[in-house]
mmCIF file of C-alpha atoms in Angstrom:
data_model
loop_
_atom_site.group_PDB
_atom_site.id
_atom_site.type_symbol
_atom_site.label_atom_id
_atom_site.label_comp_id
_atom_site.label_asym_id
_atom_site.label_seq_id
_atom_site.Cartn_x
_atom_site.Cartn_y
_atom_site.Cartn_z
ATOM 1 C CA MET A 9 34.700 -13.522 -8.168
ATOM 2 C CA SER A 10 32.621 -16.357 -6.698
ATOM 3 C CA ASP A 11 30.833 -18.960 -8.795
ATOM 4 C CA LEU A 12 27.502 -17.335 -7.956
ATOM 5 C CA GLN A 13 28.775 -13.918 -9.028
ATOM 6 C CA GLU A 14 29.986 -15.387 -12.315
ATOM 7 C CA ARG A 15 26.634 -17.073 -12.860
ATOM 8 C CA ALA A 16 24.815 -13.826 -12.126
ATOM 9 C CA GLN A 17 26.948 -12.035 -14.686
ATOM 10 C CA ALA A 18 26.233 -14.707 -17.305
ATOM 11 C CA LEU A 19 22.503 -14.671 -16.574
ATOM 12 C CA ASP A 20 22.360 -10.892 -16.891
ATOM 13 C CA THR A 21 24.234 -11.061 -20.209
ATOM 14 C CA ALA A 22 21.689 -13.548 -21.568
ATOM 15 C CA ASP A 23 18.651 -11.737 -20.182
ATOM 16 C CA GLU A 24 16.409 -10.399 -22.972
ATOM 17 C CA LEU A 25 14.763 -7.953 -20.565
ATOM 18 C CA ALA A 26 18.035 -6.500 -19.257
ATOM 19 C CA PRO A 27 18.002 -3.449 -21.600
ATOM 20 C CA LEU A 28 14.758 -2.281 -19.962
ATOM 21 C CA ARG A 29 16.700 -1.342 -16.833
ATOM 22 C CA GLY A 30 18.013 1.685 -18.708
ATOM 23 C CA LEU A 31 14.469 3.045 -18.954
ATOM 24 C CA PHE A 32 14.354 3.653 -15.195
ATOM 25 C CA THR A 33 15.936 6.163 -12.821
ATOM 26 C CA LEU A 34 18.162 3.921 -10.703
ATOM 27 C CA ASP A 35 21.454 4.183 -8.861
ATOM 28 C CA ASP A 36 23.859 1.698 -7.272
ATOM 29 C CA THR A 37 21.276 0.668 -4.708
ATOM 30 C CA VAL A 38 19.838 -2.840 -5.039
ATOM 31 C CA TYR A 39 16.175 -1.909 -5.116
ATOM 32 C CA LEU A 40 14.015 -4.850 -4.037
ATOM 33 C CA ASP A 41 10.955 -2.933 -2.900
ATOM 34 C CA GLY A 42 9.205 -2.493 -6.228
ATOM 35 C CA ASN A 43 6.351 -4.557 -4.799
ATOM 36 C CA SER A 44 5.650 -1.518 -2.596
ATOM 37 C CA LEU A 45 6.680 1.337 -4.912
ATOM 38 C CA GLY A 46 7.990 0.853 -8.414
ATOM 39 C CA ALA A 47 10.978 2.776 -9.738
ATOM 40 C CA LEU A 48 10.547 5.956 -11.761
ATOM 41 C CA PRO A 49 10.690 5.582 -15.559
ATOM 42 C CA ARG A 50 13.154 8.179 -16.856
ATOM 43 C CA HIS A 51 10.815 9.862 -19.310
ATOM 44 C CA VAL A 52 7.972 10.557 -16.874
ATOM 45 C CA PRO A 53 9.274 13.886 -15.474
ATOM 46 C CA ALA A 54 9.430 15.378 -18.960
ATOM 47 C CA ARG A 55 5.898 14.219 -19.690
ATOM 48 C CA LEU A 56 4.632 15.716 -16.430
ATOM 49 C CA GLN A 57 6.421 18.964 -17.196
ATOM 50 C CA GLU A 58 4.566 19.083 -20.512
ATOM 51 C CA VAL A 59 1.259 18.461 -18.738
ATOM 52 C CA LEU A 60 1.977 21.196 -16.225
ATOM 53 C CA THR A 61 3.278 23.860 -18.578
ATOM 54 C CA ARG A 62 1.219 23.330 -21.723
ATOM 55 C CA GLU A 63 -1.871 21.258 -20.957
ATOM 56 C CA TRP A 64 -2.652 22.901 -17.618
ATOM 57 C CA GLY A 65 -0.592 26.083 -17.886
ATOM 58 C CA GLU A 66 -1.603 27.134 -21.404
ATOM 59 C CA LEU A 67 -4.652 25.187 -22.512
ATOM 60 C CA ARG A 68 -6.231 25.048 -19.067
ATOM 61 C CA ILE A 69 -9.894 23.950 -19.268
ATOM 62 C CA ARG A 70 -9.521 23.152 -22.978
ATOM 63 C CA SER A 71 -7.327 20.176 -22.075
ATOM 64 C CA TRP A 72 -10.321 18.142 -20.969
ATOM 65 C CA ASP A 73 -11.109 17.833 -24.665
ATOM 66 C CA GLU A 74 -8.005 18.862 -26.577
ATOM 67 C CA SER A 75 -5.500 16.927 -24.437
ATOM 68 C CA GLY A 76 -7.749 13.933 -23.872
ATOM 69 C CA TRP A 77 -8.098 14.368 -20.126
ATOM 70 C CA TRP A 78 -11.741 13.371 -20.060
ATOM 71 C CA THR A 79 -11.196 9.951 -21.641
ATOM 72 C CA ALA A 80 -8.007 9.167 -19.719
ATOM 73 C CA PRO A 81 -9.597 6.645 -17.279
ATOM 74 C CA GLU A 82 -10.777 4.350 -20.077
ATOM 75 C CA ARG A 83 -7.797 4.981 -22.357
ATOM 76 C CA ILE A 84 -5.299 4.096 -19.640
ATOM 77 C CA GLY A 85 -7.484 1.182 -18.605
ATOM 78 C CA ASP A 86 -7.060 -0.203 -22.103
ATOM 79 C CA ARG A 87 -3.272 0.127 -21.679
ATOM 80 C CA ILE A 88 -3.427 -1.966 -18.505
ATOM 81 C CA ALA A 89 -5.870 -4.505 -19.947
ATOM 82 C CA PRO A 90 -3.346 -6.674 -21.863
ATOM 83 C CA ILE A 91 -1.079 -6.833 -18.811
ATOM 84 C CA VAL A 92 -3.895 -8.448 -16.811
ATOM 85 C CA GLY A 93 -5.285 -10.491 -19.703
ATOM 86 C CA ALA A 94 -8.380 -8.458 -20.513
ATOM 87 C CA ALA A 95 -9.886 -7.288 -23.777
ATOM 88 C CA PRO A 96 -10.389 -3.549 -24.269
ATOM 89 C CA GLY A 97 -13.364 -1.824 -22.695
ATOM 90 C CA GLN A 98 -13.304 -3.668 -19.364
ATOM 91 C CA VAL A 99 -10.783 -1.741 -17.244
ATOM 92 C CA VAL A 100 -11.261 1.785 -15.947
ATOM 93 C CA VAL A 101 -8.621 3.715 -13.994
ATOM 94 C CA GLY A 102 -9.397 5.956 -11.058
ATOM 95 C CA ASP A 103 -9.677 6.227 -7.283
ATOM 96 C CA SER A 104 -7.679 4.130 -4.829
ATOM 97 C CA THR A 105 -7.600 0.359 -4.502
ATOM 98 C CA SER A 106 -9.654 0.661 -1.318
ATOM 99 C CA VAL A 107 -12.406 2.611 -3.077
ATOM 100 C CA ASN A 108 -12.428 0.116 -5.936
ATOM 101 C CA VAL A 109 -12.639 -2.807 -3.507
ATOM 102 C CA PHE A 110 -15.722 -1.162 -2.040
ATOM 103 C CA LYS A 111 -17.291 -0.700 -5.475
ATOM 104 C CA ALA A 112 -16.491 -4.269 -6.478
ATOM 105 C CA VAL A 113 -17.703 -5.995 -3.299
ATOM 106 C CA VAL A 114 -20.985 -4.094 -3.168
ATOM 107 C CA ALA A 115 -21.559 -4.540 -6.901
ATOM 108 C CA ALA A 116 -20.754 -8.253 -6.597
ATOM 109 C CA SER A 117 -23.314 -8.675 -3.827
ATOM 110 C CA ARG A 118 -25.868 -6.983 -6.079
ATOM 111 C CA LEU A 119 -24.953 -9.196 -9.037
ATOM 112 C CA ALA A 120 -25.342 -12.386 -6.987
ATOM 113 C CA PRO A 121 -28.605 -14.351 -7.005
ATOM 114 C CA GLU A 122 -31.299 -13.359 -4.539
ATOM 115 C CA GLY A 123 -31.269 -14.835 -1.060
ATOM 116 C CA ARG A 124 -27.488 -15.059 -0.676
ATOM 117 C CA ASP A 125 -26.192 -13.280 2.394
ATOM 118 C CA GLU A 126 -22.537 -14.279 2.830
ATOM 119 C CA ILE A 127 -19.360 -12.680 1.503
ATOM 120 C CA LEU A 128 -16.260 -14.855 1.792
ATOM 121 C CA VAL A 129 -13.049 -12.912 2.362
ATOM 122 C CA ASP A 130 -9.444 -14.054 2.234
ATOM 123 C CA ALA A 131 -8.554 -14.447 5.928
ATOM 124 C CA SER A 132 -4.949 -13.410 5.237
ATOM 125 C CA THR A 133 -5.912 -10.435 3.096
ATOM 126 C CA PHE A 134 -4.244 -7.038 3.130
ATOM 127 C CA PRO A 135 -6.005 -5.291 6.041
ATOM 128 C CA THR A 136 -7.778 -2.622 3.972
ATOM 129 C CA ASP A 137 -9.562 -5.244 1.879
ATOM 130 C CA GLY A 138 -10.923 -6.797 5.051
ATOM 131 C CA TYR A 139 -11.965 -3.459 6.524
ATOM 132 C CA ILE A 140 -13.714 -2.376 3.335
ATOM 133 C CA ALA A 141 -15.428 -5.723 2.807
ATOM 134 C CA ALA A 142 -16.727 -5.710 6.380
ATOM 135 C CA SER A 143 -18.166 -2.224 5.919
ATOM 136 C CA ALA A 144 -19.721 -3.213 2.589
ATOM 137 C CA ALA A 145 -21.274 -6.253 4.247
ATOM 138 C CA ARG A 146 -22.805 -4.144 7.017
ATOM 139 C CA MET A 147 -24.269 -1.770 4.463
ATOM 140 C CA THR A 148 -25.754 -4.509 2.290
ATOM 141 C CA GLY A 149 -26.977 -6.808 5.055
ATOM 142 C CA HIS A 150 -24.456 -9.538 4.327
ATOM 143 C CA ARG A 151 -22.294 -11.545 6.693
ATOM 144 C CA ILE A 152 -18.498 -11.675 6.345
ATOM 145 C CA VAL A 153 -16.919 -15.134 6.438
ATOM 146 C CA PRO A 154 -13.099 -15.080 6.688
ATOM 147 C CA VAL A 155 -11.553 -18.151 5.080
ATOM 148 C CA ALA A 156 -8.086 -19.208 3.935
ATOM 149 C CA PRO A 157 -7.937 -19.192 0.111
ATOM 150 C CA ALA A 158 -7.130 -22.910 -0.022
ATOM 151 C CA ASP A 159 -10.268 -23.611 2.019
ATOM 152 C CA VAL A 160 -12.625 -21.567 -0.157
ATOM 153 C CA PRO A 161 -14.058 -24.530 -2.121
ATOM 154 C CA GLY A 162 -15.198 -26.184 1.104
ATOM 155 C CA ALA A 163 -16.662 -22.958 2.480
ATOM 156 C CA LEU A 164 -18.804 -22.146 -0.557
ATOM 157 C CA GLY A 165 -22.497 -22.815 -0.397
ATOM 158 C CA PRO A 166 -25.999 -21.659 -1.381
ATOM 159 C CA ARG A 167 -25.648 -18.596 0.866
ATOM 160 C CA THR A 168 -22.411 -17.361 -0.770
ATOM 161 C CA ALA A 169 -22.942 -14.168 -2.731
ATOM 162 C CA ALA A 170 -19.362 -13.127 -3.454
ATOM 163 C CA VAL A 171 -15.769 -14.056 -2.704
ATOM 164 C CA LEU A 172 -12.931 -11.521 -2.351
ATOM 165 C CA LEU A 173 -9.445 -12.970 -2.736
ATOM 166 C CA ASN A 174 -5.878 -11.762 -3.191
ATOM 167 C CA HIS A 175 -4.022 -13.226 -6.143
ATOM 168 C CA VAL A 176 -0.690 -13.031 -4.274
ATOM 169 C CA ASP A 177 -0.372 -12.880 -0.495
ATOM 170 C CA TYR A 178 1.335 -9.613 0.413
ATOM 171 C CA ARG A 179 3.310 -11.126 3.306
ATOM 172 C CA SER A 180 4.511 -14.471 2.031
ATOM 173 C CA GLY A 181 4.386 -14.012 -1.736
ATOM 174 C CA ARG A 182 2.189 -17.106 -2.098
ATOM 175 C CA LEU A 183 0.366 -17.202 -5.445
ATOM 176 C CA HIS A 184 -3.198 -18.418 -5.115
ATOM 177 C CA ASP A 185 -5.000 -20.509 -7.722
ATOM 178 C CA LEU A 186 -7.030 -17.889 -9.573
ATOM 179 C CA PRO A 187 -8.339 -20.237 -12.294
ATOM 180 C CA GLY A 188 -9.313 -23.041 -9.915
ATOM 181 C CA LEU A 189 -10.822 -20.836 -7.227
ATOM 182 C CA THR A 190 -12.756 -18.758 -9.751
ATOM 183 C CA ALA A 191 -14.207 -21.936 -11.219
ATOM 184 C CA ALA A 192 -15.200 -23.158 -7.754
ATOM 185 C CA VAL A 193 -16.883 -19.828 -6.952
ATOM 186 C CA HIS A 194 -18.845 -19.980 -10.195
ATOM 187 C CA ALA A 195 -19.855 -23.593 -9.609
ATOM 188 C CA ALA A 196 -21.399 -22.420 -6.344
ATOM 189 C CA GLY A 197 -23.296 -19.673 -8.173
ATOM 190 C CA ALA A 198 -21.326 -16.810 -6.612
ATOM 191 C CA ILE A 199 -19.298 -13.854 -7.922
ATOM 192 C CA ALA A 200 -15.480 -13.858 -7.878
ATOM 193 C CA VAL A 201 -13.631 -10.633 -7.021
ATOM 194 C CA TRP A 202 -9.812 -10.618 -7.183
ATOM 195 C CA ASP A 203 -7.272 -8.160 -5.791
ATOM 196 C CA LEU A 204 -4.316 -8.052 -8.211
ATOM 197 C CA CYS A 205 -2.093 -5.563 -6.361
ATOM 198 C CA HIS A 206 0.793 -8.009 -5.952
ATOM 199 C CA SER A 207 0.472 -9.857 -9.253
ATOM 200 C CA ALA A 208 -0.384 -7.458 -12.080
ATOM 201 C CA GLY A 209 2.811 -6.619 -13.934
ATOM 202 C CA ALA A 210 4.737 -9.519 -12.440
ATOM 203 C CA LEU A 211 2.943 -12.561 -13.820
ATOM 204 C CA PRO A 212 0.105 -13.561 -16.155
ATOM 205 C CA VAL A 213 -3.341 -13.019 -14.663
ATOM 206 C CA GLY A 214 -5.724 -14.030 -17.452
ATOM 207 C CA LEU A 215 -8.866 -12.267 -16.265
ATOM 208 C CA ASP A 216 -10.857 -12.988 -19.428
ATOM 209 C CA ALA A 217 -9.464 -16.470 -19.983
ATOM 210 C CA HIS A 218 -10.389 -17.582 -16.474
ATOM 211 C CA GLY A 219 -13.786 -15.927 -16.334
ATOM 212 C CA VAL A 220 -13.111 -13.532 -13.472
ATOM 213 C CA ASP A 221 -16.129 -11.358 -12.711
ATOM 214 C CA LEU A 222 -14.585 -8.293 -11.072
ATOM 215 C CA ALA A 223 -11.030 -7.326 -10.171
ATOM 216 C CA VAL A 224 -9.153 -4.410 -8.658
ATOM 217 C CA GLY A 225 -5.506 -3.457 -8.481
ATOM 218 C CA CYS A 226 -3.053 -0.686 -7.761
ATOM 219 C CA THR A 227 -0.605 0.798 -10.256
ATOM 220 C CA TYR A 228 2.274 1.999 -8.080
ATOM 221 C CA LYS A 229 3.943 -1.391 -7.579
ATOM 222 C CA TYR A 230 4.914 -3.467 -10.613
ATOM 223 C CA LEU A 231 3.266 -0.969 -13.002
ATOM 224 C CA ASN A 232 5.532 1.858 -11.753
ATOM 225 C CA GLY A 233 2.827 4.523 -11.823
ATOM 226 C CA GLY A 234 4.234 6.556 -8.926
ATOM 227 C CA PRO A 235 3.290 7.061 -5.273
ATOM 228 C CA GLY A 236 -0.472 7.060 -4.853
ATOM 229 C CA SER A 237 -1.101 6.594 -8.568
ATOM 230 C CA PRO A 238 -4.738 5.734 -9.301
ATOM 231 C CA ALA A 239 -5.949 2.173 -9.096
ATOM 232 C CA TYR A 240 -8.153 0.329 -11.591
ATOM 233 C CA LEU A 241 -11.360 -1.649 -11.700
ATOM 234 C CA TYR A 242 -12.079 -4.537 -14.073
ATOM 235 C CA VAL A 243 -15.710 -5.305 -14.892
ATOM 236 C CA ALA A 244 -16.156 -8.320 -17.164
ATOM 237 C CA GLU A 245 -18.127 -7.387 -20.263
ATOM 238 C CA ARG A 246 -20.900 -9.847 -19.423
ATOM 239 C CA HIS A 247 -21.610 -7.983 -16.164
ATOM 240 C CA GLN A 248 -21.363 -4.401 -17.369
ATOM 241 C CA ALA A 249 -25.048 -3.885 -18.117
ATOM 242 C CA ALA A 250 -25.998 -5.040 -14.614
ATOM 243 C CA PHE A 251 -23.036 -3.512 -12.739
ATOM 244 C CA ASP A 252 -24.620 -1.365 -10.021
ATOM 245 C CA SER A 253 -21.980 0.856 -8.448
ATOM 246 C CA PRO A 254 -22.511 1.974 -4.868
ATOM 247 C CA LEU A 255 -20.749 5.240 -5.815
ATOM 248 C CA PRO A 256 -22.685 6.548 -8.831
ATOM 249 C CA GLY A 257 -20.691 9.710 -9.399
ATOM 250 C CA TRP A 258 -21.319 12.242 -12.091
ATOM 251 C CA THR A 259 -18.543 11.078 -14.410
ATOM 252 C CA SER A 260 -20.139 7.639 -14.679
ATOM 253 C CA HIS A 261 -23.437 9.153 -15.837
ATOM 254 C CA ALA A 262 -24.600 8.386 -19.356
ATOM 255 C CA ASP A 263 -24.728 12.144 -20.029
ATOM 256 C CA PRO A 264 -22.574 13.732 -17.330
ATOM 257 C CA PHE A 265 -22.861 17.290 -18.573
ATOM 258 C CA ALA A 266 -26.653 17.210 -18.690
ATOM 259 C CA MET A 267 -26.499 17.671 -14.910
ATOM 260 C CA THR A 268 -29.857 15.962 -14.420
ATOM 261 C CA PRO A 269 -31.026 15.069 -10.899
ATOM 262 C CA GLY A 270 -31.665 11.441 -11.814
ATOM 263 C CA TYR A 271 -28.793 9.010 -12.310
ATOM 264 C CA ALA A 272 -28.514 6.999 -15.521
ATOM 265 C CA PRO A 273 -25.345 4.893 -15.748
ATOM 266 C CA ALA A 274 -23.087 5.007 -18.764
ATOM 267 C CA ASP A 275 -22.494 1.927 -20.847
ATOM 268 C CA GLY A 276 -19.506 -0.306 -20.296
ATOM 269 C CA ALA A 277 -16.736 -0.050 -17.746
ATOM 270 C CA VAL A 278 -17.217 3.733 -17.655
ATOM 271 C CA ARG A 279 -19.879 3.170 -15.016
ATOM 272 C CA GLY A 280 -17.046 2.256 -12.668
ATOM 273 C CA ARG A 281 -15.958 5.923 -12.643
ATOM 274 C CA VAL A 282 -16.989 8.211 -9.778
ATOM 275 C CA GLY A 283 -15.688 11.797 -9.650
ATOM 276 C CA THR A 284 -13.343 14.038 -11.580
ATOM 277 C CA PRO A 285 -10.206 12.121 -12.612
ATOM 278 C CA ASP A 286 -6.951 12.936 -10.788
ATOM 279 C CA ILE A 287 -5.260 14.040 -13.974
ATOM 280 C CA LEU A 288 -1.669 14.694 -12.881
ATOM 281 C CA SER A 289 -1.124 11.277 -11.305
ATOM 282 C CA MET A 290 -3.203 9.604 -14.006
ATOM 283 C CA LEU A 291 -1.085 11.019 -16.831
ATOM 284 C CA ALA A 292 2.107 10.128 -14.963
ATOM 285 C CA LEU A 293 0.797 6.558 -14.874
ATOM 286 C CA GLU A 294 -0.025 6.660 -18.571
ATOM 287 C CA ALA A 295 3.513 7.728 -19.379
ATOM 288 C CA SER A 296 4.936 5.066 -17.087
ATOM 289 C CA LEU A 297 3.112 2.359 -18.996
ATOM 290 C CA ASP A 298 5.264 3.149 -22.042
ATOM 291 C CA VAL A 299 7.958 0.892 -20.578
ATOM 292 C CA TRP A 300 5.609 -2.033 -21.282
ATOM 293 C CA ASP A 301 5.537 -1.436 -25.030
ATOM 294 C CA GLY A 302 6.609 -4.659 -26.707
ATOM 295 C CA VAL A 303 7.109 -6.509 -23.408
ATOM 296 C CA GLY A 304 5.399 -9.889 -23.043
ATOM 297 C CA ILE A 305 4.082 -10.860 -19.630
ATOM 298 C CA ASP A 306 5.250 -14.461 -20.126
ATOM 299 C CA ALA A 307 8.849 -13.259 -20.465
ATOM 300 C CA VAL A 308 8.405 -11.190 -17.322
ATOM 301 C CA ARG A 309 7.109 -14.225 -15.448
ATOM 302 C CA ALA A 310 9.974 -16.432 -16.638
ATOM 303 C CA LYS A 311 12.535 -13.897 -15.420
ATOM 304 C CA SER A 312 10.689 -13.402 -12.140
ATOM 305 C CA LEU A 313 10.858 -17.100 -11.353
ATOM 306 C CA ALA A 314 14.503 -17.311 -12.401
ATOM 307 C CA LEU A 315 15.372 -14.303 -10.211
ATOM 308 C CA THR A 316 13.604 -15.604 -7.128
ATOM 309 C CA ASP A 317 15.063 -19.096 -7.646
ATOM 310 C CA PHE A 318 18.552 -17.618 -7.904
ATOM 311 C CA PHE A 319 18.099 -15.362 -4.882
ATOM 312 C CA LEU A 320 16.938 -18.286 -2.753
ATOM 313 C CA GLU A 321 19.936 -20.313 -3.955
ATOM 314 C CA CYS A 322 22.296 -17.472 -3.025
ATOM 315 C CA VAL A 323 20.695 -17.046 0.396
ATOM 316 C CA ALA A 324 21.079 -20.770 1.044
ATOM 317 C CA ALA A 325 24.751 -20.607 0.002
ATOM 318 C CA TYR A 326 25.700 -17.444 1.887
ATOM 319 C CA ALA A 327 23.503 -17.021 4.964
ATOM 320 C CA PRO A 328 24.403 -18.614 8.310
ATOM 321 C CA GLU A 329 22.400 -21.798 8.809
ATOM 322 C CA GLY A 330 19.158 -21.324 10.698
ATOM 323 C CA ARG A 331 19.183 -17.519 10.694
ATOM 324 C CA VAL A 332 16.558 -17.052 7.976
ATOM 325 C CA THR A 333 13.831 -19.317 6.636
ATOM 326 C CA SER A 334 11.871 -18.754 3.465
ATOM 327 C CA VAL A 335 8.105 -18.538 3.880
ATOM 328 C CA THR A 336 7.629 -18.099 0.145
ATOM 329 C CA PRO A 337 6.580 -21.328 -1.594
ATOM 330 C CA ALA A 338 9.296 -23.134 -3.511
ATOM 331 C CA ALA A 339 6.856 -24.377 -6.160
ATOM 332 C CA HIS A 340 6.670 -22.035 -9.124
ATOM 333 C CA ALA A 341 2.905 -22.478 -9.420
ATOM 334 C CA GLU A 342 2.527 -21.115 -5.888
ATOM 335 C CA ARG A 343 5.009 -18.223 -5.984
ATOM 336 C CA GLY A 344 4.509 -14.584 -6.865
ATOM 337 C CA SER A 345 7.411 -12.232 -7.552
ATOM 338 C CA GLN A 346 8.753 -11.742 -4.052
ATOM 339 C CA VAL A 347 10.700 -13.684 -1.450
ATOM 340 C CA ALA A 348 9.777 -13.425 2.211
ATOM 341 C CA LEU A 349 12.334 -14.584 4.760
ATOM 342 C CA ARG A 350 11.475 -15.149 8.399
ATOM 343 C CA CYS A 351 14.149 -13.668 10.656
ATOM 344 C CA ASP A 352 13.985 -13.278 14.451
ATOM 345 C CA ASP A 353 15.527 -9.794 14.427
ATOM 346 C CA ALA A 354 13.996 -8.706 11.154
ATOM 347 C CA GLU A 355 13.654 -5.012 11.969
ATOM 348 C CA PRO A 356 17.322 -4.242 12.770
ATOM 349 C CA VAL A 357 18.436 -6.548 9.955
ATOM 350 C CA MET A 358 16.377 -4.625 7.404
ATOM 351 C CA ARG A 359 17.677 -1.316 8.727
ATOM 352 C CA ALA A 360 21.229 -2.603 8.291
ATOM 353 C CA LEU A 361 20.491 -3.857 4.776
ATOM 354 C CA ILE A 362 19.104 -0.487 3.725
ATOM 355 C CA ALA A 363 22.108 1.294 5.225
ATOM 356 C CA ARG A 364 24.321 -0.924 3.064
ATOM 357 C CA GLY A 365 22.429 -0.271 -0.159
ATOM 358 C CA VAL A 366 19.992 -3.187 -0.300
ATOM 359 C CA VAL A 367 16.417 -1.935 -0.040
ATOM 360 C CA GLY A 368 13.683 -4.372 0.841
ATOM 361 C CA ASP A 369 10.977 -3.942 3.422
ATOM 362 C CA LEU A 370 9.653 -5.393 6.650
ATOM 363 C CA ARG A 371 6.408 -7.036 7.627
ATOM 364 C CA ARG A 372 6.271 -7.133 11.389
ATOM 365 C CA PRO A 373 7.116 -8.909 13.465
ATOM 366 C CA ASP A 374 9.634 -11.122 11.695
ATOM 367 C CA VAL A 375 9.421 -11.070 7.894
ATOM 368 C CA LEU A 376 12.047 -9.598 5.554
ATOM 369 C CA ARG A 377 10.358 -8.993 2.207
ATOM 370 C CA PHE A 378 12.189 -8.682 -1.116
ATOM 371 C CA GLY A 379 10.301 -7.812 -4.285
ATOM 372 C CA PHE A 380 11.736 -8.703 -7.697
ATOM 373 C CA THR A 381 10.595 -6.431 -10.515
ATOM 374 C CA PRO A 382 11.820 -8.127 -13.703
ATOM 375 C CA LEU A 383 11.829 -4.960 -15.794
ATOM 376 C CA TYR A 384 14.752 -3.508 -13.846
ATOM 377 C CA VAL A 385 16.084 -6.016 -11.292
ATOM 378 C CA GLY A 386 18.950 -8.232 -12.459
ATOM 379 C CA PHE A 387 20.664 -11.377 -11.278
ATOM 380 C CA ALA A 388 23.670 -9.456 -10.007
ATOM 381 C CA ASP A 389 21.232 -7.538 -7.797
ATOM 382 C CA ALA A 390 19.911 -10.806 -6.397
ATOM 383 C CA GLU A 391 23.400 -12.144 -5.688
ATOM 384 C CA ARG A 392 24.558 -8.921 -4.063
ATOM 385 C CA ALA A 393 21.449 -8.721 -1.884
ATOM 386 C CA ALA A 394 21.992 -12.257 -0.598
ATOM 387 C CA ARG A 395 25.680 -11.604 0.022
ATOM 388 C CA VAL A 396 25.002 -8.391 1.968
ATOM 389 C CA LEU A 397 22.277 -10.138 3.931
ATOM 390 C CA ALA A 398 24.744 -12.837 4.942
ATOM 391 C CA ASP A 399 27.266 -10.190 6.007
ATOM 392 C CA VAL A 400 24.652 -8.458 8.149
ATOM 393 C CA LEU A 401 23.573 -11.725 9.749
ATOM 394 C CA THR A 402 27.150 -12.638 10.655
ATOM 395 C CA GLY A 403 28.301 -9.135 11.602
ATOM 396 C CA PRO A 404 28.983 -7.771 15.078
ATOM 397 C CA ALA A 405 25.460 -6.433 15.524
ATOM 398 C CA ALA A 406 23.897 -9.759 14.585
#
């Protein structure tokens, strides 16, 4: 056993979060793609079976009341709230991230002071955010201004209505300065909208503490809600009375079953709802969140940083010199919970890794991406992944 293997074993033995791994359905594969799709919590199938057989199969329509289906979007939102640093009543679950980005960007432009016609967008954003923001801008008469997150303070001005930023860059894993950038946006009189898809569940976000206005995020990555599980929308309490959704669906009406022709928005974050909740995936998400009971996000962050530090150390020790280069920041304050390695032949290398039981993913043309989910990834996983990567890079096909 190598020194790094021995260290991994010792670190796993001392890890206070290690027992959580047993809550998930895992095999001998090193699963480092939880930043794309989280692993399945073991108890979720039984919960879904109950929903299917009793709540839908037996109670049928009665389950909207008797099984709590109708209030699920707000109830589950309150389960997510502490993970992203929000008080109850500010997070509502439903729709996809893309739909929630649309709601948030349009609502932000409507919350902004009159006469502002620019929406700043993270130039390196996940493509959908850019597509949606551009469409929202066309519809509201605003102009899109792409800008690198670090350059946002210099790009802000009296014409800025809103700023849409990613907390963690999906390619590189770079963590952007949410507190500092939010403060800069507010100093310019604009509205800050954050996409938390690659940070929520991996590190502290502090939406309330840092005065974020609006935020969106998915639940199928670090929150382990399942493929296509519904996203969420955060509306800070101070904005809820003025939040003007561009999708005023019937379930966000103050009296949805009155079926009146005129729209009157509900109070609170409920006005972020649109149509009938997607109950099966929503209740799978609710069950998945049970794995967070008693888990502190600061402990998750500490393990995340230790895991990514150790993985980078193992890669440096094992991999042939010059074959891979980390594009993930070394500084803890600038790193999310993934490591991105630039590799000239990234696509065949990732295929070989997966064939040998190490699952990461690829961002074309040349980035190998490894996500570290602290609830179920251990230090032995990190060491093994680096060792297999080195073998692939030095093998005959390399």
